[in-house]
Amino acid sequence: MFDGIKILNADADIQKLMYSSVLDWNSVVNDGTGEVVGRTAEYNNLTLTIKEETSLVKVTGSLHKYANAGIHNADDFTPERLAGVLDSIQKLGIGINSALNNLEFGVNIETPFPPAKLLERLICHQRREFTRHVSKGFEYYQCEHERQFVVKIYDKGRQFGLRSNLLRFEIKVLTMQVLHKKGIGIYTLSDLLNQKLYPKIGNLLIQCFNEILFDEPTIDTTNLSKKDSDLLINGRNHKFWRPFSESNFETKQKYDTARKMRYRQEKRFRQMIDSSPTAERLHKLAAELIATKWEILSNPIVPLLHYTLNVEMGQSIIPTAKECPITGIDISDQKGSSRYLSERTLKSDPELLKSLPVTIGQQRRRKHHHPEEYYVAHNIRNAASNPRNSIKRRIERAVKNTPLFQADEVIRLTDEQKKILQSVPSNVPRNKKPR
């Protein structure tokens, strides 16, 4: 989930920091004058810097690595572990009301294919190219968006010498307004514990991944028309998708025409990639795993009810007793076995229905005429069950298409996929097993 942070002006107790038994402070000296201009200390991958003149405290580093004594961030980082990290940071002298300036969030997913196989198919994100970087012996790919945010993807297993196929996908927010414009109210460290925001953050992560343009090298161009074949060949080069500059066109009309043409070309390129009978569609599988992993991490089996974090103002951060994992809305008043926002609740609260995103109620079945709350509740449940059903359909197709082999010889499920299949939908009675 959450990983790297940057705080330029922390709400800190400097005396507490300076006399902490776990912090080893070093002086920062001006090379020209020899004057001490600040002090710095590192602890569990967090770097703390105090400027001598202004007494400003800067904090940078990884919350996830902090939870692992600063060693790695290759495991799962749940809200429960995050709460423990914030508690520890607060004891050092860094207040959790400190305003965030940068924030990284993402997931590690175990893939049934080597991550390098997907990485070599990267083309661009929102028509901006991915650049390859090498740091401390491992490579990663990132796409920078004009000092707003960075999309980053790499082989996490290779970074830490793991045997498993572990792919890391994350977004680094360089200005918090990127989140605020999306209705994600993260301003301070304490906001990271607001589980009502997790569905929106997860949706942003998944949307960002789905915007990436991937190549599909298995497509045979001999059966394509010349127009499609040329588009496929040209589209595999990131330079083909570079954004247009209006200054390069004689008129705005020609500029708009070129943009519309490029939009149609991208749509057609994606259709060829996704519909080819020889396509492996690794990016589709990765997208499903990312969505599933975020849901698992943001809805831990053990809730945070037992954990209370004291804020300097004398308040407490205590998660809602029972929330819908998709919308983050309190459903404590619904019957005990319900897990998602129900049709009955929506019927009784018209204002709540109006406040939900329009996209939740868009998918409707043809020839069916139900009230709006029916479709909204139905689609909320589908958002949770679709990853499980998708894996089931993939297994059924594999078994059907390979009748000469045993199922376990042709199917390899990750631990995450096994957990999804073993999960029981909330609408299944306890004395029955799901089909």
Coordinates of C-alpha atoms in Angstrom, one line a residue:
M1 CA 0.0 0.0 0.0
F2 CA 1.7 3.2 1.1
D3 CA 5.4 3.4 0.9
G4 CA 7.7 6.4 0.3
I5 CA 6.9 9.8 1.9
K6 CA 8.4 13.3 2.0
I7 CA 7.6 15.9 4.6
L8 CA 9.4 19.2 4.3
N9 CA 8.2 20.8 7.5
A10 CA 7.2 18.1 10.0
D11 CA 5.2 18.8 13.1
A12 CA 8.0 17.7 15.3
D13 CA 9.3 17.8 18.9
I14 CA 12.9 18.8 18.3
Q15 CA 14.0 18.2 21.8
K16 CA 12.6 14.8 21.9
L17 CA 14.2 14.0 18.5
M18 CA 17.7 15.3 19.6
Y19 CA 17.7 13.3 22.8
S20 CA 16.2 10.1 21.3
S21 CA 18.3 7.0 22.3
V22 CA 17.8 5.4 18.8
L23 CA 18.8 8.4 16.7
D24 CA 22.5 9.0 15.9
W25 CA 22.8 12.6 14.8
N26 CA 25.5 13.9 12.4
S27 CA 26.3 17.5 11.8
V28 CA 25.9 19.0 8.3
V29 CA 28.7 21.5 7.7
N30 CA 28.9 24.3 5.1
D31 CA 32.1 23.5 3.2
G32 CA 32.8 27.2 2.6
T33 CA 32.5 28.6 6.1
G34 CA 32.8 25.5 8.2
E35 CA 29.6 26.5 10.0
V36 CA 27.1 23.8 11.2
V37 CA 23.9 24.4 9.1
G38 CA 22.0 21.4 10.3
R39 CA 21.8 17.8 11.6
T40 CA 20.8 14.6 10.1
A41 CA 20.0 11.1 11.3
E42 CA 18.8 7.8 9.7
Y43 CA 16.6 5.2 11.4
N44 CA 14.8 2.3 9.8
N45 CA 15.2 3.9 6.3
L46 CA 13.8 7.2 7.4
T47 CA 16.1 10.2 7.0
L48 CA 15.5 13.1 9.5
T49 CA 17.1 16.5 8.8
I50 CA 17.0 19.5 11.1
K51 CA 17.9 22.9 9.7
E52 CA 19.9 24.9 12.2
E53 CA 18.5 28.4 11.4
T54 CA 14.8 27.7 10.8
S55 CA 14.5 24.5 13.0
L56 CA 12.5 23.0 10.2
V57 CA 12.4 19.2 10.3
K58 CA 12.4 17.3 7.0
V59 CA 11.5 13.6 6.9
T60 CA 12.0 11.3 3.9
G61 CA 12.0 7.5 3.4
S62 CA 9.8 4.4 3.2
L63 CA 7.1 3.6 5.7
H64 CA 7.0 0.1 4.4
K65 CA 10.8 -0.5 4.9
Y66 CA 10.5 1.2 8.3
A67 CA 8.1 -1.7 9.3
N68 CA 10.9 -4.2 8.3
A69 CA 13.7 -2.4 10.3
G70 CA 14.7 -0.5 7.1
I71 CA 15.7 -3.7 5.2
H72 CA 13.1 -4.3 2.5
N73 CA 9.6 -3.6 1.3
A74 CA 9.0 -6.9 -0.6
D75 CA 6.2 -8.2 1.7
D76 CA 2.6 -7.0 2.2
F77 CA 2.1 -3.7 4.1
T78 CA -1.4 -3.7 5.7
P79 CA -3.2 -0.8 7.4
E80 CA -2.6 -2.6 10.7
R81 CA 1.2 -2.5 10.1
L82 CA 1.0 1.1 8.9
A83 CA -0.7 2.1 12.2
G84 CA 2.1 0.5 14.1
V85 CA 4.7 2.4 12.1
L86 CA 2.9 5.8 12.7
D87 CA 2.8 5.0 16.4
S88 CA 6.5 4.4 16.4
I89 CA 7.3 7.5 14.4
Q90 CA 5.1 9.5 16.9
K91 CA 7.1 8.2 19.8
L92 CA 10.3 9.4 18.1
G93 CA 8.9 12.9 18.1
I94 CA 7.3 13.2 14.6
G95 CA 3.7 14.2 14.9
I96 CA 1.2 12.4 12.7
N97 CA -0.4 15.8 11.9
S98 CA 2.6 16.5 9.7
A99 CA 1.7 17.6 6.2
L100 CA 2.8 15.3 3.4
N101 CA 4.5 16.7 0.3
N102 CA 5.2 13.5 -1.6
L103 CA 3.5 10.0 -1.3
E104 CA 4.1 6.6 -2.9
F105 CA 1.5 3.9 -3.0
G106 CA 1.3 0.6 -4.9
V107 CA 1.3 -3.2 -4.5
N108 CA 3.5 -6.2 -4.9
I109 CA 1.8 -9.0 -6.9
E110 CA 3.0 -12.5 -7.5
T111 CA 2.7 -13.3 -11.2
P112 CA 2.5 -16.7 -13.0
F113 CA 5.1 -15.3 -15.5
P114 CA 8.5 -13.6 -15.1
P115 CA 7.9 -9.9 -14.6
A116 CA 10.6 -9.2 -17.2
K117 CA 8.3 -10.6 -19.8
L118 CA 5.7 -7.9 -19.0
L119 CA 8.3 -5.1 -18.6
E120 CA 9.8 -5.7 -22.1
R121 CA 6.3 -5.0 -23.5
L122 CA 6.0 -1.5 -22.0
I123 CA 5.3 1.2 -24.6
C124 CA 4.0 4.3 -22.9
H125 CA 1.5 5.7 -20.3
Q126 CA -0.8 8.5 -21.4
R127 CA 1.4 8.7 -24.5
R128 CA 4.6 9.4 -22.5
E129 CA 7.4 7.0 -22.7
F130 CA 8.8 4.8 -20.0
T131 CA 12.5 5.2 -19.3
R132 CA 14.8 2.5 -18.0
H133 CA 16.9 3.2 -14.9
V134 CA 19.4 1.2 -13.0
S135 CA 19.9 1.6 -9.2
K136 CA 21.9 -0.5 -6.9
G137 CA 22.1 -3.4 -9.3
F138 CA 18.5 -3.6 -10.4
E139 CA 16.5 -2.0 -13.1
Y140 CA 13.2 -0.2 -13.0
Y141 CA 11.0 1.6 -15.5
Q142 CA 9.2 4.8 -14.8
C143 CA 7.1 7.4 -16.7
E144 CA 7.3 11.0 -15.4
H145 CA 4.4 13.4 -15.8
E146 CA 5.6 17.0 -15.6
R147 CA 6.4 17.1 -11.9
Q148 CA 2.9 15.9 -11.1
F149 CA 3.3 12.2 -10.6
V150 CA 5.5 9.2 -11.6
V151 CA 4.4 5.8 -12.7
K152 CA 6.9 3.1 -11.7
I153 CA 7.0 -0.6 -12.4
Y154 CA 9.8 -3.2 -11.9
D155 CA 10.8 -6.7 -10.8
K156 CA 10.7 -6.6 -7.0
G157 CA 11.7 -10.2 -6.7
R158 CA 14.9 -9.6 -8.7
Q159 CA 15.7 -6.5 -6.6
F160 CA 15.8 -8.6 -3.4
G161 CA 17.0 -11.9 -5.0
L162 CA 13.8 -13.7 -4.4
R163 CA 12.8 -16.9 -6.2
S164 CA 9.2 -15.8 -6.7
N165 CA 7.9 -13.7 -9.6
L166 CA 7.2 -10.5 -7.7
L167 CA 6.1 -7.5 -9.8
R168 CA 5.9 -4.0 -8.2
F169 CA 3.6 -1.3 -9.5
E170 CA 3.3 2.1 -7.8
I171 CA 2.5 5.7 -8.3
K172 CA 4.7 8.4 -6.8
V173 CA 2.7 11.6 -6.2
L174 CA 5.0 14.7 -6.5
T175 CA 2.3 17.2 -5.5
M176 CA -0.6 16.2 -3.3
Q177 CA -3.0 18.2 -5.4
V178 CA -2.9 15.2 -7.8
L179 CA -4.9 13.3 -5.1
H180 CA -7.0 16.2 -4.0
K181 CA -8.3 16.8 -7.5
K182 CA -9.5 13.2 -7.5
G183 CA -11.4 13.7 -4.3
I184 CA -8.8 11.8 -2.2
G185 CA -8.3 13.8 1.0
I186 CA -4.8 12.9 2.1
Y187 CA -3.1 15.8 3.7
T188 CA -1.2 14.5 6.7
L189 CA 0.3 11.2 8.0
S190 CA -2.9 10.5 10.0
D191 CA -5.0 10.6 6.8
L192 CA -3.2 7.4 5.7
L193 CA -5.3 5.5 8.2
N194 CA -8.6 6.7 6.8
Q195 CA -9.9 3.5 5.3
K196 CA -12.8 5.3 3.6
L197 CA -10.2 6.7 1.1
Y198 CA -8.7 3.3 0.2
P199 CA -11.3 2.4 -2.6
K200 CA -10.6 5.7 -4.3
I201 CA -6.8 5.2 -4.1
G202 CA -7.1 1.6 -5.4
N203 CA -9.3 2.8 -8.3
L204 CA -6.7 5.4 -9.2
L205 CA -3.9 2.8 -9.1
I206 CA -5.9 0.4 -11.3
Q207 CA -6.9 3.1 -13.7
C208 CA -3.3 4.2 -14.1
F209 CA -2.2 0.7 -14.9
N210 CA -4.9 0.2 -17.4
E211 CA -3.8 3.4 -19.2
I212 CA -0.4 1.8 -19.9
L213 CA 0.0 0.8 -23.6
F214 CA 1.6 -2.7 -23.8
D215 CA 2.9 -4.5 -26.8
E216 CA 1.9 -8.1 -27.7
P217 CA 4.8 -9.7 -29.6
T218 CA 2.9 -12.9 -30.3
I219 CA 0.5 -11.3 -32.8
D220 CA 1.0 -12.6 -36.4
T221 CA 0.7 -9.6 -38.7
T222 CA 0.3 -11.7 -41.9
N223 CA -3.4 -12.0 -41.3
L224 CA -3.9 -8.3 -40.7
S225 CA -4.8 -5.7 -43.3
K226 CA -2.0 -3.4 -44.4
K227 CA -3.6 -0.5 -42.4
D228 CA -3.7 -2.6 -39.2
S229 CA -0.3 -4.1 -39.8
D230 CA 1.3 -0.6 -40.2
L231 CA -0.5 0.6 -37.1
L232 CA 0.8 -2.4 -35.1
I233 CA 4.4 -1.9 -36.3
N234 CA 4.4 1.8 -35.7
G235 CA 2.5 1.6 -32.4
R236 CA 5.2 -0.6 -30.9
N237 CA 7.4 2.4 -30.9
H238 CA 6.7 4.9 -28.1
K239 CA 7.7 7.8 -30.3
F240 CA 4.6 7.2 -32.5
W241 CA 2.4 8.1 -29.5
R242 CA 4.1 11.3 -28.4
P243 CA 1.6 14.1 -27.6
F244 CA 1.0 16.6 -30.4
S245 CA 2.0 20.3 -30.0
E246 CA -0.6 22.7 -31.2
S247 CA 2.2 25.0 -32.4
N248 CA 3.1 22.5 -35.1
F249 CA -0.2 22.8 -36.9
E250 CA -1.4 25.7 -39.1
T251 CA -4.8 25.8 -37.6
K252 CA -6.5 24.6 -34.4
Q253 CA -8.9 22.6 -36.6
K254 CA -6.0 20.6 -38.0
Y255 CA -4.6 20.1 -34.5
D256 CA -8.0 18.8 -33.3
T257 CA -8.3 16.5 -36.3
A258 CA -4.9 15.0 -35.7
R259 CA -5.7 14.4 -32.0
K260 CA -9.0 12.7 -32.9
M261 CA -7.2 10.5 -35.4
R262 CA -4.6 9.5 -32.8
Y263 CA -7.3 8.7 -30.3
R264 CA -8.9 6.3 -32.9
Q265 CA -5.6 4.7 -33.6
E266 CA -4.9 4.1 -29.9
K267 CA -8.3 2.5 -29.6
R268 CA -7.8 0.3 -32.6
F269 CA -4.3 -0.7 -31.3
R270 CA -5.7 -1.8 -28.0
Q271 CA -8.4 -3.8 -29.8
M272 CA -5.8 -5.7 -31.8
I273 CA -3.7 -6.4 -28.7
D274 CA -6.7 -7.6 -26.7
S275 CA -8.5 -9.6 -29.4
S276 CA -5.8 -11.5 -31.1
P277 CA -6.2 -15.3 -30.7
T278 CA -2.5 -15.7 -30.2
A279 CA -2.2 -12.9 -27.6
E280 CA -1.0 -13.8 -24.1
R281 CA -2.6 -10.7 -22.5
L282 CA -0.2 -10.7 -19.6
H283 CA -1.2 -7.1 -18.8
K284 CA -4.8 -8.1 -18.4
L285 CA -3.9 -10.7 -15.8
A286 CA -1.6 -8.3 -14.0
A287 CA -4.4 -5.8 -13.8
E288 CA -6.7 -8.3 -12.2
L289 CA -4.0 -9.3 -9.7
I290 CA -3.4 -5.6 -8.8
A291 CA -7.1 -5.0 -8.2
T292 CA -7.4 -8.1 -6.1
K293 CA -4.2 -7.4 -4.1
W294 CA -5.4 -3.9 -3.3
E295 CA -8.7 -5.2 -2.1
I296 CA -7.0 -7.8 0.1
L297 CA -4.6 -5.2 1.6
S298 CA -7.2 -2.5 2.2
N299 CA -9.6 -5.0 3.9
P300 CA -7.5 -7.0 6.3
I301 CA -9.1 -10.0 8.0
V302 CA -8.2 -8.5 11.4
P303 CA -9.7 -5.0 11.7
L304 CA -8.1 -2.1 13.3
L305 CA -10.7 -1.7 16.0
H306 CA -8.3 -2.6 18.8
Y307 CA -5.8 0.0 17.7
T308 CA -6.1 3.6 18.9
L309 CA -3.6 6.2 18.0
N310 CA -3.5 9.4 20.1
V311 CA -3.1 12.7 18.3
E312 CA -1.7 15.8 20.0
M313 CA -5.1 17.4 19.9
G314 CA -6.4 14.7 22.2
Q315 CA -8.4 12.9 19.5
S316 CA -8.2 9.3 18.5
I317 CA -8.1 7.7 15.1
I318 CA -10.4 4.6 15.2
P319 CA -11.6 3.0 11.9
T320 CA -15.3 2.6 11.3
A321 CA -16.7 -0.5 13.0
K322 CA -18.1 -1.9 9.7
E323 CA -17.6 -0.5 6.3
C324 CA -18.5 -1.5 2.7
P325 CA -15.0 -2.5 1.3
I326 CA -15.9 -1.0 -2.1
T327 CA -17.4 2.3 -1.2
G328 CA -16.0 2.8 2.3
I329 CA -19.5 3.7 3.6
D330 CA -20.5 2.8 7.1
I331 CA -22.9 -0.2 7.0
S332 CA -23.1 -1.0 10.7
D333 CA -26.9 -0.7 10.7
Q334 CA -27.2 -3.5 8.1
K335 CA -27.7 -7.1 9.2
G336 CA -24.7 -8.9 10.6
S337 CA -24.0 -11.1 7.6
S338 CA -24.0 -8.3 5.0
R339 CA -20.7 -7.1 3.8
Y340 CA -21.5 -4.6 1.0
L341 CA -23.8 -1.6 0.8
S342 CA -27.3 -3.0 0.3
E343 CA -30.2 -2.0 -1.9
R344 CA -32.4 -1.5 1.2
T345 CA -29.9 1.0 2.7
L346 CA -29.8 2.9 -0.6
K347 CA -33.6 3.0 -0.7
S348 CA -33.8 4.4 2.7
D349 CA -31.2 7.1 2.0
P350 CA -31.7 8.9 -1.3
E351 CA -29.0 11.4 -0.6
L352 CA -26.5 8.6 -0.1
L353 CA -27.5 7.2 -3.5
K354 CA -26.9 10.5 -5.1
S355 CA -23.5 10.9 -3.5
L356 CA -22.1 7.7 -5.0
P357 CA -20.0 7.9 -8.3
V358 CA -22.1 7.8 -11.4
T359 CA -20.0 4.9 -12.8
I360 CA -21.2 2.5 -10.1
G361 CA -24.7 2.5 -11.5
Q362 CA -23.9 2.5 -15.2
Q363 CA -23.8 -1.3 -15.9
R364 CA -27.3 -2.5 -16.4
R365 CA -28.8 -5.6 -17.9
R366 CA -30.8 -5.3 -21.0
K367 CA -34.6 -5.9 -20.9
H368 CA -34.5 -5.4 -17.1
H369 CA -36.2 -2.5 -15.4
H370 CA -35.2 -2.1 -11.8
P371 CA -34.8 1.0 -9.6
E372 CA -31.4 2.8 -9.5
E373 CA -30.5 1.4 -6.1
Y374 CA -30.8 -2.2 -7.4
Y375 CA -28.2 -1.6 -10.1
V376 CA -25.9 0.3 -7.7
A377 CA -26.0 -2.5 -5.0
H378 CA -25.6 -5.2 -7.7
N379 CA -22.5 -3.5 -9.3
I380 CA -20.9 -3.0 -5.9
R381 CA -21.1 -6.7 -5.2
N382 CA -19.7 -7.4 -8.7
A383 CA -16.7 -5.2 -8.0
A384 CA -15.8 -7.6 -5.2
S385 CA -16.7 -10.9 -6.8
N386 CA -15.5 -10.3 -10.4
P387 CA -11.8 -11.1 -9.6
R388 CA -12.8 -14.4 -8.1
N389 CA -15.2 -15.3 -11.0
S390 CA -12.6 -14.3 -13.5
I391 CA -10.1 -16.8 -12.1
K392 CA -12.7 -19.5 -12.1
R393 CA -13.5 -18.9 -15.7
R394 CA -9.9 -19.1 -16.6
I395 CA -9.5 -22.4 -14.9
E396 CA -12.6 -23.8 -16.6
R397 CA -11.3 -22.8 -20.0
A398 CA -7.9 -24.3 -19.3
V399 CA -9.5 -27.6 -18.2
K400 CA -11.8 -27.7 -21.2
N401 CA -9.1 -26.9 -23.7
T402 CA -6.6 -29.5 -22.4
P403 CA -8.6 -32.7 -21.8
L404 CA -5.6 -35.0 -22.2
F405 CA -3.9 -33.6 -19.1
Q406 CA -4.7 -33.4 -15.4
A407 CA -5.9 -30.0 -14.2
D408 CA -2.9 -29.5 -11.9
E409 CA -0.6 -30.1 -14.8
V410 CA -1.9 -27.1 -16.9
I411 CA -2.9 -24.7 -14.1
R412 CA -0.5 -22.8 -11.9
L413 CA -2.2 -20.5 -9.4
T414 CA -0.5 -17.9 -7.3
D415 CA -1.0 -17.8 -3.5
E416 CA -3.2 -14.7 -4.0
Q417 CA -5.4 -16.5 -6.6
K418 CA -5.8 -19.4 -4.2
K419 CA -6.9 -17.1 -1.5
I420 CA -9.5 -15.5 -3.8
L421 CA -10.9 -18.8 -4.8
Q422 CA -11.2 -19.9 -1.2
S423 CA -13.0 -16.8 -0.1
V424 CA -16.8 -17.2 0.4
P425 CA -19.1 -14.6 -1.0
S426 CA -21.1 -12.8 1.7
N427 CA -24.5 -13.8 0.2
V428 CA -23.7 -17.6 0.5
P429 CA -25.3 -19.2 3.6
R430 CA -22.7 -20.5 6.1
N431 CA -24.0 -24.0 5.9
K432 CA -23.5 -24.2 2.1
K433 CA -20.4 -24.1 -0.1
P434 CA -20.2 -21.8 -3.1
R435 CA -20.6 -23.4 -6.4

